[in-house]
Coordinates of C-alpha atoms in Angstrom, one line a residue:
M29 CA -4.1 19.1 -9.0
R30 CA -2.7 21.4 -6.3
R31 CA -3.6 23.8 -3.2
H32 CA -1.1 25.9 -0.3
P33 CA -3.7 25.3 2.7
R34 CA -4.1 28.1 5.2
R35 CA -1.6 27.9 8.1
T36 CA -2.5 29.5 11.2
T37 CA 0.6 29.3 12.7
A38 CA 4.3 29.1 10.9
P39 CA 5.3 24.9 11.3
A40 CA 8.5 25.5 13.5
H41 CA 10.6 22.0 13.0
H42 CA 12.7 22.3 16.4
E43 CA 12.9 19.3 18.7
G44 CA 10.1 18.2 20.4
E45 CA 7.8 21.2 18.6
D46 CA 4.9 19.9 16.4
R47 CA 4.8 20.2 13.0
M48 CA 2.9 20.5 10.1
I49 CA 2.4 16.8 8.8
R50 CA 2.6 17.0 5.3
V51 CA -0.1 14.7 3.0
L52 CA -0.4 13.6 -0.8
L53 CA -3.0 12.5 -2.0
A54 CA -3.5 9.5 -4.3
D55 CA -6.7 8.4 -6.0
D56 CA -8.5 8.5 -9.7
Q57 CA -11.9 9.3 -8.1
N58 CA -12.0 13.1 -7.8
L59 CA -14.5 13.0 -4.7
V60 CA -12.4 10.8 -2.6
R61 CA -9.2 13.4 -2.8
A62 CA -12.2 16.3 -2.5
G63 CA -13.7 14.4 0.1
F64 CA -10.4 13.2 2.1
R65 CA -9.2 17.0 1.7
S66 CA -12.1 18.4 3.2
I67 CA -11.5 17.0 6.4
L68 CA -8.1 17.0 6.8
D69 CA -7.2 20.0 5.7
G70 CA -9.8 21.5 8.2
E71 CA -7.4 19.7 11.0
D72 CA -5.0 21.6 12.8
G73 CA -1.3 20.8 12.2
I74 CA -2.6 18.6 8.9
S75 CA -1.5 19.8 5.4
V76 CA -2.5 17.9 1.9
V77 CA 0.0 19.5 -0.2
A78 CA -0.8 17.6 -3.6
E79 CA -2.9 15.4 -5.3
A80 CA -2.4 12.1 -8.0
G81 CA -5.1 10.5 -10.1
D82 CA -2.6 7.4 -10.4
G83 CA 0.5 6.0 -9.6
A84 CA 2.6 7.4 -12.0
E85 CA 1.5 10.6 -10.6
A86 CA 1.7 9.6 -7.0
V87 CA 5.2 9.0 -7.3
R88 CA 6.6 11.8 -9.7
L89 CA 4.7 14.1 -6.5
A90 CA 6.2 12.0 -4.2
A91 CA 9.5 12.6 -4.8
A92 CA 8.9 16.6 -5.8
E93 CA 6.8 16.8 -2.3
R94 CA 8.7 15.1 -0.1
P95 CA 4.8 14.7 1.7
D96 CA 5.1 12.6 5.2
V97 CA 2.3 10.5 4.6
V98 CA 1.2 8.8 1.3
L99 CA -2.8 8.4 1.0
M100 CA -2.6 5.8 -2.0
D101 CA -5.4 4.0 -3.5
V102 CA -4.7 0.3 -5.1
R103 CA -6.6 0.3 -8.0
M104 CA -5.1 3.6 -10.2
P105 CA -4.6 3.8 -13.8
V106 CA -1.1 3.7 -15.6
V107 CA 0.5 2.7 -12.2
D108 CA -1.2 1.1 -9.7
G109 CA -1.1 1.7 -6.0
L110 CA 1.0 -1.2 -5.1
E111 CA 3.9 -1.0 -7.7
A112 CA 3.7 3.1 -6.8
T113 CA 4.2 2.3 -3.4
R114 CA 7.2 -0.4 -4.3
R115 CA 8.7 2.4 -6.2
I116 CA 8.6 5.1 -3.6
A117 CA 10.1 2.9 -1.1
A118 CA 12.5 1.5 -2.9
D119 CA 13.7 5.8 -3.7
A120 CA 16.3 6.2 -0.9
R121 CA 16.0 10.1 -0.9
L122 CA 11.7 9.8 0.8
A123 CA 13.2 7.0 3.0
A124 CA 10.8 9.4 5.7
V125 CA 7.4 9.3 3.5
K126 CA 5.0 6.7 4.2
V127 CA 2.4 5.2 2.7
V128 CA -0.7 4.7 3.9
I129 CA -2.6 1.9 1.7
L130 CA -6.4 2.8 0.8
T131 CA -8.7 -0.1 0.6
T132 CA -12.2 -1.2 0.6
F133 CA -12.8 -4.5 2.7
D134 CA -13.2 -6.5 -0.8
L135 CA -9.6 -5.9 -1.7
D136 CA -7.8 -7.6 1.2
D137 CA -5.8 -10.1 -0.7
Y138 CA -3.4 -7.0 -1.1
V139 CA -2.0 -7.2 2.4
Y140 CA 0.9 -9.2 2.5
G141 CA 2.0 -7.7 -1.5
A142 CA 1.3 -4.1 0.3
L143 CA 3.5 -4.4 3.3
K144 CA 6.4 -6.2 1.1
A145 CA 6.1 -3.1 -1.3
G146 CA 6.6 -0.6 1.7
A147 CA 3.5 0.1 3.4
S148 CA 3.0 1.7 6.3
G149 CA -0.2 0.9 6.7
F150 CA -4.0 -0.3 5.2
L151 CA -7.3 2.3 5.7
V152 CA -10.7 1.4 4.7
K153 CA -11.8 4.1 2.0
D154 CA -15.0 4.6 4.0
T155 CA -13.7 5.2 7.0
E156 CA -14.8 8.3 9.4
P157 CA -13.3 11.3 9.5
A158 CA -11.8 11.2 12.7
E159 CA -10.8 7.6 12.4
L160 CA -9.2 9.2 8.6
V161 CA -7.3 12.0 10.7
H162 CA -5.6 9.4 14.0
A163 CA -4.4 6.9 10.7
V164 CA -2.8 10.2 9.5
R165 CA -1.1 11.5 12.8
V166 CA -0.3 7.5 13.9
V167 CA 2.0 6.9 10.8
A168 CA 3.7 10.4 10.9
R169 CA 5.2 10.0 13.7
G170 CA 6.1 6.7 12.9
D171 CA 3.8 3.7 14.5
A172 CA 2.4 1.2 11.4
L173 CA -1.7 1.6 10.7
L174 CA -2.5 -2.0 11.2
A175 CA -6.1 -3.1 12.4
P176 CA -6.8 -5.9 14.1
S177 CA -8.7 -7.5 10.7
V178 CA -6.0 -6.5 9.0
T179 CA -3.9 -8.0 11.2
R180 CA -5.5 -11.1 11.3
R181 CA -5.5 -11.1 7.0
L182 CA -1.8 -10.7 7.1
I183 CA -1.1 -13.9 9.7
G184 CA -3.7 -15.9 7.1
E185 CA -1.9 -14.6 4.0
F186 CA 1.6 -15.7 5.6
A187 CA 0.4 -18.7 6.7
D188 CA -0.4 -19.8 3.2
R189 CA 2.5 -18.6 2.2
V190 CA 5.5 -19.7 4.6
K191 CA 5.5 -22.7 5.8
E192 CA 8.7 -23.3 7.1
P193 CA 10.4 -19.5 7.8
P194 CA 14.3 -18.9 6.8
P195 CA 17.1 -18.8 7.9
A196 CA 17.8 -14.9 8.9
P197 CA 21.0 -13.7 9.7
L198 CA 20.2 -10.1 11.0
L199 CA 18.2 -11.4 13.4
N200 CA 21.4 -13.0 15.1
S201 CA 21.9 -9.3 15.4
L202 CA 18.8 -8.9 18.3
T203 CA 19.8 -9.2 21.6
E204 CA 17.2 -11.5 23.4
R205 CA 15.1 -8.0 24.6
E206 CA 15.3 -7.1 21.5
R207 CA 13.5 -10.3 19.8
E208 CA 11.2 -9.6 22.5
V209 CA 10.6 -6.7 21.5
L210 CA 10.0 -7.6 17.4
A211 CA 7.3 -9.9 18.5
G212 CA 5.7 -6.9 20.6
V213 CA 5.6 -4.6 17.5
A214 CA 4.5 -7.4 15.5
A215 CA 1.8 -8.3 17.9
G216 CA 0.3 -4.7 17.1
L217 CA 1.7 -3.0 20.4
S218 CA 2.4 0.7 20.7
N219 CA 5.5 1.7 22.9
D220 CA 3.3 2.9 25.7
E221 CA 1.8 -0.8 26.1
L222 CA 5.7 -2.3 25.1
A223 CA 6.5 -0.7 27.9
R224 CA 4.2 -2.1 30.4
R225 CA 4.8 -5.4 28.6
L226 CA 8.9 -5.1 29.3
L227 CA 8.6 -3.2 32.5
V228 CA 10.8 -0.6 31.0
S229 CA 9.7 3.6 30.6
P230 CA 7.6 4.5 27.3
A231 CA 11.0 6.1 26.1
T232 CA 12.5 3.5 26.4
A233 CA 10.6 1.1 24.7
K234 CA 10.8 3.5 22.0
T235 CA 14.9 2.9 22.1
H236 CA 14.7 -0.3 21.8
V237 CA 11.8 0.0 18.5
S238 CA 14.4 1.9 17.0
R239 CA 17.9 0.3 17.6
V240 CA 15.5 -2.6 16.2
L241 CA 14.6 -1.2 13.2
T242 CA 18.2 0.0 12.4
K243 CA 19.5 -3.1 13.4
L244 CA 16.6 -5.4 10.5
R245 CA 17.3 -2.1 8.2
A246 CA 13.3 -2.0 8.9
R247 CA 11.8 0.9 6.9
D248 CA 9.4 1.5 9.7
R249 CA 7.5 -0.5 12.5
A250 CA 5.1 -2.1 9.1
Q251 CA 8.4 -4.1 8.0
L252 CA 9.2 -5.3 10.9
V253 CA 5.5 -7.1 11.1
V254 CA 6.2 -8.8 8.4
I255 CA 9.8 -9.6 9.1
A256 CA 8.9 -11.3 12.8
Y257 CA 6.4 -13.5 10.5
E258 CA 9.0 -14.4 7.7
S259 CA 11.8 -15.5 10.0
G260 CA 10.1 -17.2 12.6
V261 CA 9.9 -14.9 15.5
V262 CA 6.1 -14.8 15.5
R263 CA 3.9 -17.5 13.8
P264 CA 0.5 -17.5 12.8
G265 CA -1.3 -18.4 15.9
W266 CA 0.6 -17.3 18.2
L267 CA -1.3 -14.3 18.8
G268 CA -4.7 -15.9 19.7

């Protein structure tokens, strides 16, 4: 099911200008997809380019449409959302595609596995419309979408799985400042918040984050969170 929504202005792809955020909806419930489409298509700068009713279709459409953001349900037929996320993240051609897992309060056991699979964040299905729009914009610009409740769950999952962090040779390439940046990202800090903590400009903080992403070969900030916990840069309990 696909529809080309109205465009009030043609999206310009020039440096520094806004462009249309292209979204793929993946959920086996027609009503959920219709509700999300109604909200997102009514927003300036956001376009729902395709819909998928199962995980296999989501992977196929992600490859065909190259959306900026995929809103991915966990429980779907044929291929579930975690496996679909894993396949998208493993495809180098889709490196720019960000996946947000749609979850419910009783499905938060999937948090750790989903981040490991390559998800950029989580969104509760019954979220408010404004929060849905904000989430799409946040992930599209490269930030991780990790609410405090999700972060707490992630810490708990990590503590259960890893008692002593294994050696992480890639961390040897980080400077002391970059380790501080990694710890800040793991704490959920935005670039502006990192800038205030490190006493630098937001642009400099963004540059530091980009360097850490490159050195650690991380897909996005959500992957940095996983790396920070697994490598021992941040330990469960440090964030309070």
